[in-house]
Amino acid sequence: MGRMTLAEKVGQMTQIDRVVATHDVMKKYFIGKSIRRNDPMKVNNASAARWVTTVNKIQEAALSTRLGIPMLFGVDAVHGHSYMYRSTIFPHNIGLGATRDVDLIKRIGAATAAECTATGVRYVFSPTIAVCRDPRWGRCYESFSEDPELVKNMTAIISGLQGQVVPSNSRKGVPFFANDKTKVAACAKHYVGDGGTNKGINENDTVLPWSELVRIHMLPYVGAIEKGVATVMVSYSSVNGTKMHANRDLITGYLKNKLKFRGFVISDMMGIDKITTPIGDNYTYSIEAGIGAGIDMVMVPYNTTSFVNGLTRLVNEGFIPMSRVDDAVSRILRVKFAMGLFEAPLADSTSRNKVGNNEHRRLAREAVRKSLVLLKNGHDSSPVLPLPKKAPLILVAGSHANNLGFQCGGWSMRWQGFNGSNVTSAVRRTVDPTTQVVFSQQPDQELATLNNFSHAIVVVGEPPYAESKGQSSNLTLPADGLAAIESVCGRKRRSKCVVVLVTGRPVAIEPELLARIDALVAAWLPGTEGRGVTDVLFGDHGFTGKLPRTWFRSVDQLPMNVGDEVYDPLFPFGFGLAT
């Protein structure tokens, strides 16, 4: 710190996108961190070696500066290294919450870290530890649960990402890393209250008493800090009318001073810009408010000059004290030293075979199995599941049955996910070789009723989405999904009808529709290893998942959460039949 100029300190507080992180920019502005927000090399199938080359090129520019302080390179690895071609994509957090399996989630964190470091990535914007209190929120699938205790338990993923249990003699709040090059810096987000906004509207205001804010939304951050989390990201949302990016009481007063967090606090993408309305209307004020509130690093991510010049001027003119800058930079350097970045700044591609390897895929398949929640199984005392593997004829139908993009959801290869990439049918690979499997994405009633199917599996759900794009006021299934269920599970059918829902949250199920379905499974957003679903449908493993959130009868009941005085759900929190 004593050797650093103001320019070098401001550079450490600056995070920019890879596309603007040229050698000249990195060297001129002493940039401390770079990110990958879009397709890494303008193609979707960039190899691990190509990722390493790109990251190292940026790192070499950082190392060429006077003090040679290495930069951090980060990605949105929210359910595996999900922007990497042929990586292992795990179930989204809502599915992992259904497992209640702390050991499983630690192993998933370790596998994610291994795949990231194999491509040169040393920082992940994960985990999301929001407590989603209203499924209308477009980010609800990023939340483990509506229950703060369950979310706190699932912060165990940090121990997988950064290293195992924090030693008992470790100073409270100090970032902890195992001495292992396959570990990454984690980021607990989005601080705080992002899952409790009014009507579940993304980036809206969370209005509630202080005691409720601490009991519900703050509790997971206590767990994250206990695990030695390296960084915390601030939420776009507000708390009781104050933008979190400008909330000094909660960032400095509570997170840093009360909870003793000693890692660094990072803004969300253009988060300080959104302090004002319109966005970016007074950028100088936004810098002053954000840094003054306690944000240590700003995700600019493109307008490097405006941020660097603006922060420099505010410090030189006395609006931001040097002590605040020194606090920010010391926290950033603490993380970089703790994770061993100074000793090993450059990545290599010798571990590239870890990306999407069989071990990680088996782990993801296990996670899928344990995440499935059986909501209905037959009528009266006649169970439908598990299905027999040996049957003359099986129908597989629905928009999500053979669409890998739909099964992965948002934050998969692209921000909003993708549509397509047909997959080898897990059903065909599971059933007896003599069993004939017929696939029809959108079957008509004639196909479903005239053929003598032993049973039918209908896989439908939501299209991929992320953030505000997923906002929904009615939470209904798309029309094609409802039509597929109607065609296959209609009154004239001869076969048993199993419906698998691929959704990021509970959705509206009308009583008449539920009555027609023989068996109903919540598969959430399972990721790339769909065979975990058939493992359980056909009885190789039993159903064990329990609802991580309340399944409402009507959207008019929302928000409705376990423990509410008025609580009349279709399926309660913790519900899940077993086989």
Coordinates of C-alpha atoms in Angstrom, one line a residue:
M1 CA 0.0 0.0 0.0
G2 CA 2.8 2.4 0.9
R3 CA 4.4 2.0 -2.5
M4 CA 1.2 2.6 -4.5
T5 CA 0.2 5.9 -6.2
L6 CA -3.4 7.1 -6.3
A7 CA -3.6 6.0 -10.0
E8 CA -2.6 2.5 -9.0
K9 CA -5.1 2.3 -6.2
V10 CA -7.9 3.5 -8.4
G11 CA -7.0 0.9 -10.9
Q12 CA -7.3 -1.9 -8.3
M13 CA -10.9 -0.6 -7.6
T14 CA -11.8 -0.9 -11.3
Q15 CA -13.4 -3.9 -13.0
I16 CA -13.8 -3.9 -16.8
D17 CA -15.1 -6.2 -19.4
R18 CA -12.7 -8.4 -21.4
V19 CA -13.6 -6.7 -24.6
V20 CA -12.1 -3.4 -23.4
A21 CA -9.2 -5.0 -21.4
T22 CA -6.6 -4.3 -24.0
H23 CA -2.9 -4.3 -23.1
D24 CA -2.7 -0.5 -23.2
V25 CA -5.8 -0.1 -21.0
M26 CA -4.6 -2.6 -18.5
K27 CA -1.2 -1.0 -18.3
K28 CA -2.3 2.6 -18.4
Y29 CA -5.0 2.3 -15.7
F30 CA -3.5 -0.5 -13.6
I31 CA -6.8 -2.4 -13.8
G32 CA -7.4 -4.8 -10.9
K33 CA -10.1 -7.1 -12.3
S34 CA -11.6 -8.2 -15.6
I35 CA -14.7 -10.1 -16.4
R36 CA -16.3 -12.1 -19.2
R37 CA -19.9 -10.9 -19.7
N38 CA -20.6 -12.2 -23.2
D39 CA -19.3 -15.1 -25.4
P40 CA -15.6 -15.2 -24.6
M41 CA -14.1 -15.3 -28.1
K42 CA -17.3 -14.4 -30.1
V43 CA -18.0 -18.1 -30.5
N44 CA -19.8 -20.6 -28.4
N45 CA -17.2 -23.4 -28.7
A46 CA -14.0 -21.8 -27.5
S47 CA -11.7 -24.4 -26.0
A48 CA -10.3 -24.4 -22.5
A49 CA -6.9 -23.7 -24.0
R50 CA -8.3 -20.6 -25.8
W51 CA -9.8 -19.3 -22.6
V52 CA -6.4 -19.7 -20.9
T53 CA -4.6 -17.9 -23.7
T54 CA -7.1 -15.0 -23.5
V55 CA -6.9 -14.7 -19.7
N56 CA -3.2 -14.9 -19.7
K57 CA -2.9 -12.1 -22.3
I58 CA -4.8 -9.8 -20.0
Q59 CA -2.8 -11.0 -17.0
E60 CA 0.5 -10.3 -18.7
A61 CA -0.6 -6.8 -19.3
A62 CA -1.4 -6.4 -15.6
L63 CA 2.0 -7.9 -14.6
S64 CA 3.8 -5.5 -16.9
T65 CA 2.8 -2.5 -14.7
R66 CA 5.3 -0.9 -12.3
L67 CA 4.3 -3.0 -9.3
G68 CA 3.1 -6.1 -11.3
I69 CA -0.1 -6.5 -9.3
P70 CA -2.0 -9.4 -10.9
M71 CA -5.6 -9.0 -12.0
L72 CA -8.6 -11.2 -11.1
F73 CA -10.6 -12.7 -14.0
G74 CA -14.2 -13.6 -13.2
V75 CA -17.3 -15.2 -14.8
D76 CA -20.9 -15.9 -13.9
A77 CA -20.5 -19.5 -12.9
V78 CA -23.8 -19.7 -11.2
H79 CA -24.5 -23.4 -11.8
G80 CA -21.2 -24.8 -12.9
H81 CA -18.8 -23.1 -15.4
S82 CA -22.0 -22.6 -17.5
Y83 CA -20.5 -20.2 -20.1
M84 CA -17.9 -22.8 -21.1
Y85 CA -18.4 -25.0 -24.1
R86 CA -19.0 -28.7 -23.0
S87 CA -18.7 -27.9 -19.3
T88 CA -20.8 -29.6 -16.7
I89 CA -23.9 -27.6 -16.0
F90 CA -25.5 -28.4 -12.6
P91 CA -29.1 -27.9 -11.5
H92 CA -29.9 -24.3 -10.6
N93 CA -30.0 -23.4 -6.9
I94 CA -33.7 -24.0 -6.5
G95 CA -33.1 -27.6 -7.4
L96 CA -30.1 -27.8 -5.1
G97 CA -32.2 -26.4 -2.3
A98 CA -34.6 -29.3 -2.8
T99 CA -31.8 -31.8 -2.0
R100 CA -31.0 -30.3 1.4
D101 CA -27.6 -32.0 0.9
V102 CA -24.7 -30.0 2.3
D103 CA -22.1 -32.5 1.3
L104 CA -23.4 -32.6 -2.2
I105 CA -23.2 -28.8 -2.6
K106 CA -19.7 -28.7 -1.3
R107 CA -18.7 -31.2 -4.0
I108 CA -20.5 -29.2 -6.7
G109 CA -18.6 -26.1 -5.5
A110 CA -15.3 -27.9 -5.8
A111 CA -16.1 -29.3 -9.3
T112 CA -17.2 -25.8 -10.5
A113 CA -13.9 -24.3 -9.2
A114 CA -11.9 -27.1 -10.9
E115 CA -13.5 -26.5 -14.3
C116 CA -13.1 -22.7 -13.9
T117 CA -9.4 -22.8 -13.0
A118 CA -8.8 -25.2 -15.9
T119 CA -9.8 -22.3 -18.2
G120 CA -7.9 -19.6 -16.3
V121 CA -10.8 -18.3 -14.3
R122 CA -10.0 -17.5 -10.6
Y123 CA -13.2 -15.7 -9.6
V124 CA -16.9 -16.6 -9.8
F125 CA -20.0 -14.5 -9.2
S126 CA -21.5 -17.2 -7.1
P127 CA -23.3 -18.2 -4.9
T128 CA -26.5 -16.3 -5.0
I129 CA -27.8 -16.4 -1.4
A130 CA -30.9 -14.4 -1.9
V131 CA -34.0 -15.6 0.0
C132 CA -36.7 -15.5 -2.6
R133 CA -40.0 -14.6 -1.0
D134 CA -42.1 -14.3 -4.1
P135 CA -41.8 -16.6 -7.1
R136 CA -42.9 -13.9 -9.5
W137 CA -39.3 -12.6 -9.2
G138 CA -37.3 -13.5 -12.4
R139 CA -34.3 -14.6 -10.4
C140 CA -36.1 -17.0 -8.0
Y141 CA -34.4 -20.0 -9.4
E142 CA -31.1 -18.5 -8.4
S143 CA -32.3 -18.7 -4.8
F144 CA -31.9 -22.0 -2.8
S145 CA -35.1 -21.4 -0.9
E146 CA -37.7 -19.1 0.7
D147 CA -36.4 -20.3 4.1
P148 CA -33.4 -18.3 5.4
E149 CA -32.1 -21.2 7.5
L150 CA -32.0 -23.5 4.4
V151 CA -30.2 -20.8 2.4
K152 CA -27.7 -20.3 5.2
N153 CA -27.0 -24.1 5.2
M154 CA -26.4 -24.1 1.5
T155 CA -23.7 -21.4 1.8
A156 CA -21.6 -24.6 2.3
I157 CA -20.9 -24.3 -1.5
I158 CA -18.4 -21.6 -0.6
S159 CA -16.3 -24.3 1.2
G160 CA -16.2 -26.2 -2.1
L161 CA -15.3 -23.1 -4.2
Q162 CA -12.6 -21.7 -2.0
G163 CA -11.5 -24.6 0.2
Q164 CA -12.7 -26.6 3.1
V165 CA -13.6 -25.7 6.6
V166 CA -12.1 -22.4 8.0
P167 CA -9.6 -23.1 10.8
S168 CA -10.9 -22.2 14.3
N169 CA -8.0 -19.8 14.9
S170 CA -8.8 -17.8 11.7
R171 CA -9.7 -14.2 12.2
K172 CA -13.4 -13.6 11.8
G173 CA -14.5 -12.3 8.4
V174 CA -11.1 -12.8 6.8
P175 CA -11.3 -14.6 3.4
F176 CA -10.1 -18.2 3.6
F177 CA -8.6 -20.3 0.8
A178 CA -7.2 -23.8 0.8
N179 CA -3.7 -24.0 -0.6
D180 CA -4.9 -25.4 -3.9
K181 CA -4.7 -24.0 -7.4
T182 CA -8.1 -25.5 -8.3
K183 CA -9.9 -23.1 -6.0
V184 CA -11.5 -19.8 -6.9
A185 CA -12.7 -16.6 -5.0
A186 CA -16.4 -16.8 -4.4
C187 CA -18.9 -13.9 -4.3
A188 CA -22.0 -14.0 -2.1
K189 CA -24.8 -12.0 -3.7
H190 CA -26.8 -9.8 -3.9
Y191 CA -26.5 -7.9 -0.6
V192 CA -29.1 -7.5 0.7
G193 CA -32.9 -8.1 0.4
D194 CA -32.9 -8.7 -3.4
G195 CA -35.3 -11.7 -2.9
G196 CA -37.9 -9.7 -0.9
T197 CA -38.8 -6.9 -3.3
N198 CA -42.4 -5.6 -3.6
K199 CA -44.4 -8.1 -5.8
G200 CA -41.1 -9.8 -6.7
I201 CA -40.3 -7.1 -9.2
N202 CA -36.6 -7.2 -10.0
E203 CA -34.4 -4.4 -8.7
N204 CA -37.4 -3.0 -6.8
D205 CA -37.8 -1.9 -3.1
T206 CA -37.7 -4.3 -0.2
V207 CA -39.9 -2.8 2.5
L208 CA -39.9 -4.4 5.9
P209 CA -38.9 -3.8 9.5
W210 CA -35.2 -4.0 10.5
S211 CA -35.8 -7.2 12.6
E212 CA -37.3 -8.9 9.6
L213 CA -34.5 -7.8 7.3
V214 CA -32.0 -9.3 9.7
R215 CA -34.0 -12.5 10.3
I216 CA -34.8 -13.3 6.7
H217 CA -32.3 -11.7 4.3
M218 CA -29.2 -11.1 6.4
L219 CA -28.9 -14.6 7.9
P220 CA -27.3 -16.2 4.8
Y221 CA -24.6 -13.6 4.8
V222 CA -23.7 -14.6 8.4
G223 CA -23.2 -18.1 7.0
A224 CA -21.2 -16.9 4.1
I225 CA -18.8 -14.9 6.2
E226 CA -18.4 -17.9 8.6
K227 CA -17.3 -19.9 5.5
G228 CA -14.6 -17.2 4.8
V229 CA -16.2 -15.9 1.6
A230 CA -13.9 -13.6 -0.3
T231 CA -16.3 -11.0 -1.8
V232 CA -19.8 -9.7 -1.5
M233 CA -21.8 -8.2 -4.4
V234 CA -24.3 -5.4 -3.7
S235 CA -27.9 -5.6 -5.0
Y236 CA -29.5 -3.4 -7.6
S237 CA -32.6 -3.3 -5.3
S238 CA -33.4 -0.9 -2.5
V239 CA -34.2 -1.4 1.2
N240 CA -36.9 0.8 2.6
G241 CA -36.4 3.3 -0.2
T242 CA -32.6 3.6 -0.1
K243 CA -30.6 2.1 -3.1
M244 CA -28.4 -0.6 -1.8
H245 CA -25.5 0.7 -3.9
A246 CA -25.6 3.9 -1.9
N247 CA -26.6 2.4 1.5
R248 CA -23.7 3.2 3.8
D249 CA -25.5 1.9 6.9
L250 CA -25.9 -1.6 5.5
I251 CA -22.6 -1.9 3.6
T252 CA -20.2 -0.2 5.9
G253 CA -22.2 -0.1 9.1
Y254 CA -23.5 -3.6 9.2
L255 CA -21.6 -5.8 6.7
K256 CA -18.1 -4.5 7.4
N257 CA -18.4 -3.2 11.0
K258 CA -21.1 -5.4 12.6
L259 CA -20.5 -8.7 10.7
K260 CA -16.7 -8.0 10.5
F261 CA -16.5 -8.9 6.8
R262 CA -12.9 -8.3 5.7
G263 CA -13.0 -9.3 2.0
F264 CA -14.0 -6.8 -0.6
V265 CA -17.4 -5.5 -1.6
I266 CA -18.1 -5.3 -5.4
S267 CA -20.9 -3.5 -7.3
D268 CA -23.2 -5.2 -9.7
M269 CA -22.8 -4.4 -13.4
M270 CA -23.2 -0.7 -13.8
G271 CA -24.7 -0.8 -10.3
I272 CA -23.6 2.7 -9.3
D273 CA -25.0 4.1 -12.5
K274 CA -28.4 2.9 -11.3
I275 CA -28.2 5.0 -8.1
T276 CA -29.7 7.8 -10.1
T277 CA -32.8 8.1 -12.3
P278 CA -32.4 8.2 -15.3
I279 CA -29.5 5.7 -15.2
G280 CA -26.1 7.5 -15.3
D281 CA -27.7 10.9 -15.0
N282 CA -25.0 12.1 -12.6
Y283 CA -22.1 9.7 -12.7
T284 CA -19.9 11.8 -10.5
Y285 CA -22.5 11.7 -7.7
S286 CA -22.9 7.9 -8.3
I287 CA -19.2 7.3 -7.8
E288 CA -19.1 9.4 -4.7
A289 CA -22.3 7.8 -3.2
G290 CA -21.2 4.2 -4.1
I291 CA -17.6 4.4 -2.9
G292 CA -18.7 6.4 0.1
A293 CA -21.2 3.7 1.0
G294 CA -18.4 1.2 1.2
I295 CA -18.2 -0.4 -2.3
D296 CA -14.5 -1.4 -2.8
M297 CA -14.6 -2.4 -6.5
V298 CA -16.9 -1.1 -9.2
M299 CA -18.0 -3.2 -12.2
V300 CA -17.8 -0.4 -14.7
P301 CA -17.5 -2.4 -17.1
Y302 CA -17.0 -0.5 -20.3
N303 CA -16.5 3.2 -19.6
T304 CA -13.1 2.9 -18.0
T305 CA -12.0 6.5 -18.4
S306 CA -15.1 8.1 -16.9
F307 CA -14.9 6.0 -13.8
V308 CA -11.1 6.3 -13.3
N309 CA -11.0 10.1 -13.9
G310 CA -14.2 10.6 -11.8
L311 CA -12.9 8.8 -8.8
T312 CA -9.5 10.4 -9.1
R313 CA -11.0 13.8 -9.2
L314 CA -13.2 13.1 -6.2
V315 CA -10.3 12.0 -4.1
N316 CA -8.0 14.9 -5.2
E317 CA -10.8 17.4 -4.4
G318 CA -11.5 15.9 -0.9
F319 CA -15.0 14.5 -1.6
I320 CA -13.8 10.9 -1.0
P321 CA -11.1 10.6 1.7
M322 CA -7.9 8.7 0.9
S323 CA -8.7 6.5 4.0
R324 CA -11.7 5.1 2.1
V325 CA -9.6 4.3 -0.9
D326 CA -6.9 2.7 1.2
D327 CA -9.6 0.5 2.9
A328 CA -10.9 -0.6 -0.4
V329 CA -7.5 -1.4 -1.9
S330 CA -6.3 -3.2 1.2
R331 CA -9.4 -5.5 1.0
I332 CA -8.8 -6.2 -2.7
L333 CA -5.1 -7.0 -2.1
R334 CA -6.0 -9.1 0.9
V335 CA -8.1 -11.4 -1.3
K336 CA -5.4 -11.6 -4.0
F337 CA -2.7 -12.5 -1.5
A338 CA -4.9 -15.0 0.4
M339 CA -5.8 -16.9 -2.8
G340 CA -2.1 -17.1 -3.9
L341 CA -2.6 -14.9 -7.0
F342 CA 0.7 -13.2 -6.6
E343 CA 2.6 -16.5 -6.5
A344 CA 0.8 -18.0 -9.4
P345 CA -0.8 -15.3 -11.6
L346 CA -0.7 -17.1 -14.9
A347 CA -2.9 -20.0 -15.8
D348 CA -2.0 -23.1 -17.8
S349 CA -4.1 -25.5 -19.8
T350 CA -2.8 -28.7 -18.4
S351 CA -6.0 -29.3 -16.5
R352 CA -8.3 -28.7 -19.4
N353 CA -9.5 -32.3 -19.2
K354 CA -11.4 -31.4 -16.1
V355 CA -13.9 -29.5 -18.1
G356 CA -17.0 -31.6 -18.4
N357 CA -15.2 -34.8 -17.3
N358 CA -17.0 -38.0 -16.3
E359 CA -16.6 -37.5 -12.6
H360 CA -18.3 -34.1 -12.7
R361 CA -21.1 -35.4 -14.9
R362 CA -21.7 -38.2 -12.5
L363 CA -21.9 -35.6 -9.7
A364 CA -24.3 -33.5 -11.7
R365 CA -26.5 -36.6 -12.4
E366 CA -26.5 -37.3 -8.7
A367 CA -27.6 -33.7 -8.0
V368 CA -30.4 -34.0 -10.5
R369 CA -31.7 -37.2 -8.9
K370 CA -31.7 -35.7 -5.4
S371 CA -33.3 -32.5 -6.6
L372 CA -36.5 -34.0 -8.1
V373 CA -39.7 -33.5 -6.1
L374 CA -42.5 -36.0 -6.5
L375 CA -45.8 -34.0 -6.1
K376 CA -48.3 -36.6 -7.1
N377 CA -48.1 -40.4 -7.7
G378 CA -51.2 -42.0 -8.9
H379 CA -54.8 -41.9 -7.6
D380 CA -55.7 -43.3 -4.2
S381 CA -53.4 -46.2 -3.4
S382 CA -52.3 -47.0 -7.0
P383 CA -48.8 -45.5 -7.6
V384 CA -47.7 -44.9 -11.1
L385 CA -44.0 -44.3 -10.4
P386 CA -41.5 -45.9 -10.7
L387 CA -42.3 -46.8 -14.3
P388 CA -41.4 -50.2 -15.7
K389 CA -38.4 -50.3 -18.0
K390 CA -39.9 -53.1 -20.1
A391 CA -43.0 -52.0 -21.9
P392 CA -44.2 -52.3 -25.5
L393 CA -44.6 -48.6 -26.3
I394 CA -43.8 -45.4 -24.5
L395 CA -44.7 -41.8 -25.6
V396 CA -42.3 -39.0 -24.7
A397 CA -43.8 -35.5 -25.5
G398 CA -43.4 -31.9 -24.7
S399 CA -41.3 -28.8 -25.5
H400 CA -38.7 -29.6 -22.9
A401 CA -38.2 -33.3 -23.5
N402 CA -35.4 -33.0 -26.1
N403 CA -34.1 -29.4 -25.6
L404 CA -30.9 -29.0 -23.7
G405 CA -31.2 -25.2 -23.6
F406 CA -34.6 -25.4 -22.0
Q407 CA -33.4 -27.9 -19.4
C408 CA -30.4 -25.7 -18.4
G409 CA -32.3 -22.4 -18.1
G410 CA -30.8 -18.9 -17.9
W411 CA -27.1 -18.2 -17.4
S412 CA -26.2 -21.1 -19.7
M413 CA -23.8 -20.3 -22.5
R414 CA -25.6 -16.9 -22.7
W415 CA -27.1 -14.6 -20.2
Q416 CA -30.7 -15.5 -21.2
G417 CA -29.9 -19.1 -21.9
F418 CA -30.5 -20.7 -25.3
N419 CA -33.1 -22.7 -27.2
G420 CA -32.0 -26.0 -28.8
S421 CA -29.2 -28.5 -28.9
N422 CA -31.2 -31.8 -29.0
V423 CA -30.0 -34.4 -26.6
T424 CA -29.8 -38.2 -26.8
S425 CA -33.0 -39.4 -25.2
A426 CA -32.3 -40.4 -21.6
V427 CA -35.5 -42.5 -21.8
R428 CA -34.2 -44.6 -24.7
R429 CA -30.9 -45.2 -22.8
T430 CA -32.7 -46.3 -19.6
V431 CA -35.5 -48.6 -20.8
D432 CA -35.2 -52.2 -22.0
P433 CA -33.9 -52.5 -25.6
T434 CA -37.2 -54.1 -26.6
T435 CA -39.2 -51.1 -25.5
Q436 CA -40.2 -48.8 -28.3
V437 CA -40.0 -45.0 -27.5
V438 CA -42.0 -42.5 -29.6
F439 CA -41.1 -38.8 -29.3
S440 CA -43.4 -36.1 -30.4
Q441 CA -42.8 -32.5 -29.2
Q442 CA -46.4 -31.4 -29.8
P443 CA -48.6 -34.5 -30.1
D444 CA -52.2 -34.2 -31.2
Q445 CA -55.0 -36.0 -29.4
E446 CA -55.2 -38.6 -32.1
L447 CA -51.6 -39.7 -31.6
A448 CA -52.1 -39.9 -27.9
T449 CA -55.4 -41.7 -27.9
L450 CA -55.3 -44.1 -30.9
N451 CA -51.9 -45.6 -30.1
N452 CA -51.7 -48.2 -27.3
F453 CA -49.0 -46.5 -25.2
S454 CA -48.1 -48.2 -22.0
H455 CA -47.5 -44.9 -20.5
A456 CA -46.7 -41.3 -21.5
I457 CA -44.1 -38.9 -20.2
V458 CA -44.8 -35.2 -20.9
V459 CA -41.9 -32.8 -20.2
V460 CA -43.0 -29.1 -20.3
G461 CA -42.0 -25.9 -18.6
E462 CA -40.8 -22.3 -18.9
P463 CA -38.5 -21.1 -21.6
P464 CA -35.0 -19.9 -20.4
Y465 CA -34.8 -16.4 -18.9
A466 CA -32.6 -14.3 -16.5
E467 CA -33.3 -11.4 -14.3
S468 CA -36.1 -9.0 -15.3
K469 CA -36.8 -11.1 -18.5
G470 CA -38.2 -13.7 -16.1
Q471 CA -40.7 -11.4 -14.4
S472 CA -44.1 -13.0 -14.4
S473 CA -47.4 -11.8 -12.9
N474 CA -49.4 -15.0 -13.6
L475 CA -46.8 -17.8 -13.4
T476 CA -48.7 -19.9 -16.0
L477 CA -47.1 -22.5 -18.2
P478 CA -46.7 -21.5 -21.9
A479 CA -49.7 -22.4 -24.1
D480 CA -47.8 -25.2 -25.9
G481 CA -47.0 -26.9 -22.6
L482 CA -50.6 -26.8 -21.5
A483 CA -51.7 -28.1 -24.9
A484 CA -49.3 -31.0 -24.7
I485 CA -50.6 -32.0 -21.3
E486 CA -54.2 -31.7 -22.6
S487 CA -53.5 -33.8 -25.6
V488 CA -51.7 -36.6 -23.7
C489 CA -53.5 -36.5 -20.4
G490 CA -57.0 -35.8 -21.8
R491 CA -60.1 -37.7 -21.0
K492 CA -59.9 -40.1 -24.0
R493 CA -56.4 -41.4 -23.2
R494 CA -55.6 -45.0 -22.5
S495 CA -52.2 -44.7 -21.0
K496 CA -50.9 -43.4 -17.6
C497 CA -49.7 -39.9 -17.9
V498 CA -46.6 -38.6 -16.1
V499 CA -45.8 -34.9 -16.3
V500 CA -42.4 -33.5 -15.6
L501 CA -42.2 -29.8 -15.0
V502 CA -38.9 -28.1 -16.0
T503 CA -39.3 -24.7 -14.4
G504 CA -37.4 -22.2 -12.3
R505 CA -40.1 -21.9 -9.7
P506 CA -43.6 -23.2 -8.8
V507 CA -46.1 -22.5 -11.5
A508 CA -49.9 -22.3 -11.6
I509 CA -51.6 -25.7 -11.7
E510 CA -55.4 -25.6 -12.1
P511 CA -57.3 -28.3 -10.1
E512 CA -58.8 -29.8 -13.3
L513 CA -55.4 -30.2 -14.8
L514 CA -53.9 -31.7 -11.7
A515 CA -56.8 -34.2 -11.6
R516 CA -56.0 -35.5 -15.1
I517 CA -52.3 -36.0 -14.4
D518 CA -51.4 -39.4 -12.9
A519 CA -48.0 -38.4 -11.6
L520 CA -46.4 -35.0 -11.3
V521 CA -42.7 -34.3 -10.9
A522 CA -40.9 -30.9 -10.3
A523 CA -37.5 -31.2 -12.0
W524 CA -36.6 -27.5 -11.7
L525 CA -33.8 -26.6 -14.1
P526 CA -31.7 -29.8 -14.1
G527 CA -28.8 -28.8 -16.4
T528 CA -26.9 -31.1 -18.8
E529 CA -27.4 -34.4 -17.0
G530 CA -31.0 -35.3 -17.8
R531 CA -30.4 -39.0 -17.1
G532 CA -30.7 -38.1 -13.5
V533 CA -34.4 -37.7 -14.2
T534 CA -34.8 -41.1 -15.8
D535 CA -32.8 -42.7 -13.0
V536 CA -35.6 -41.8 -10.7
L537 CA -38.6 -42.1 -13.0
F538 CA -37.7 -45.7 -13.8
G539 CA -36.8 -46.7 -10.3
D540 CA -33.0 -47.0 -10.2
H541 CA -33.1 -44.5 -7.4
G542 CA -36.0 -43.2 -5.2
F543 CA -37.5 -39.8 -5.0
T544 CA -36.0 -37.9 -2.0
G545 CA -36.3 -34.2 -2.9
K546 CA -38.4 -31.9 -0.8
L547 CA -39.9 -28.5 -1.9
P548 CA -37.5 -25.7 -1.1
R549 CA -40.4 -23.3 -1.5
T550 CA -44.2 -23.2 -1.1
W551 CA -46.3 -24.2 -4.1
F552 CA -49.2 -21.8 -4.2
R553 CA -52.8 -22.5 -5.3
S554 CA -53.3 -19.1 -6.9
V555 CA -51.0 -16.2 -7.6
D556 CA -53.5 -14.1 -5.7
Q557 CA -52.0 -15.7 -2.6
L558 CA -48.5 -14.3 -3.3
P559 CA -46.3 -13.7 -1.5
M560 CA -46.9 -16.7 0.7
N561 CA -44.1 -18.4 2.6
V562 CA -43.8 -21.0 5.3
G563 CA -44.6 -19.6 8.7
D564 CA -47.1 -17.1 7.4
E565 CA -50.2 -16.7 9.6
V566 CA -52.4 -17.4 6.5
Y567 CA -50.9 -20.4 4.8
D568 CA -53.0 -22.5 2.4
P569 CA -50.7 -23.9 -0.3
L570 CA -51.3 -26.5 -3.0
F571 CA -48.2 -28.2 -1.7
P572 CA -46.5 -26.9 1.4
F573 CA -42.8 -26.1 2.0
G574 CA -40.9 -29.4 2.6
F575 CA -43.5 -31.5 0.7
G576 CA -42.2 -34.4 -1.4
L577 CA -43.4 -38.0 -1.8
A578 CA -40.9 -40.8 -1.7
T579 CA -40.6 -44.0 -3.8

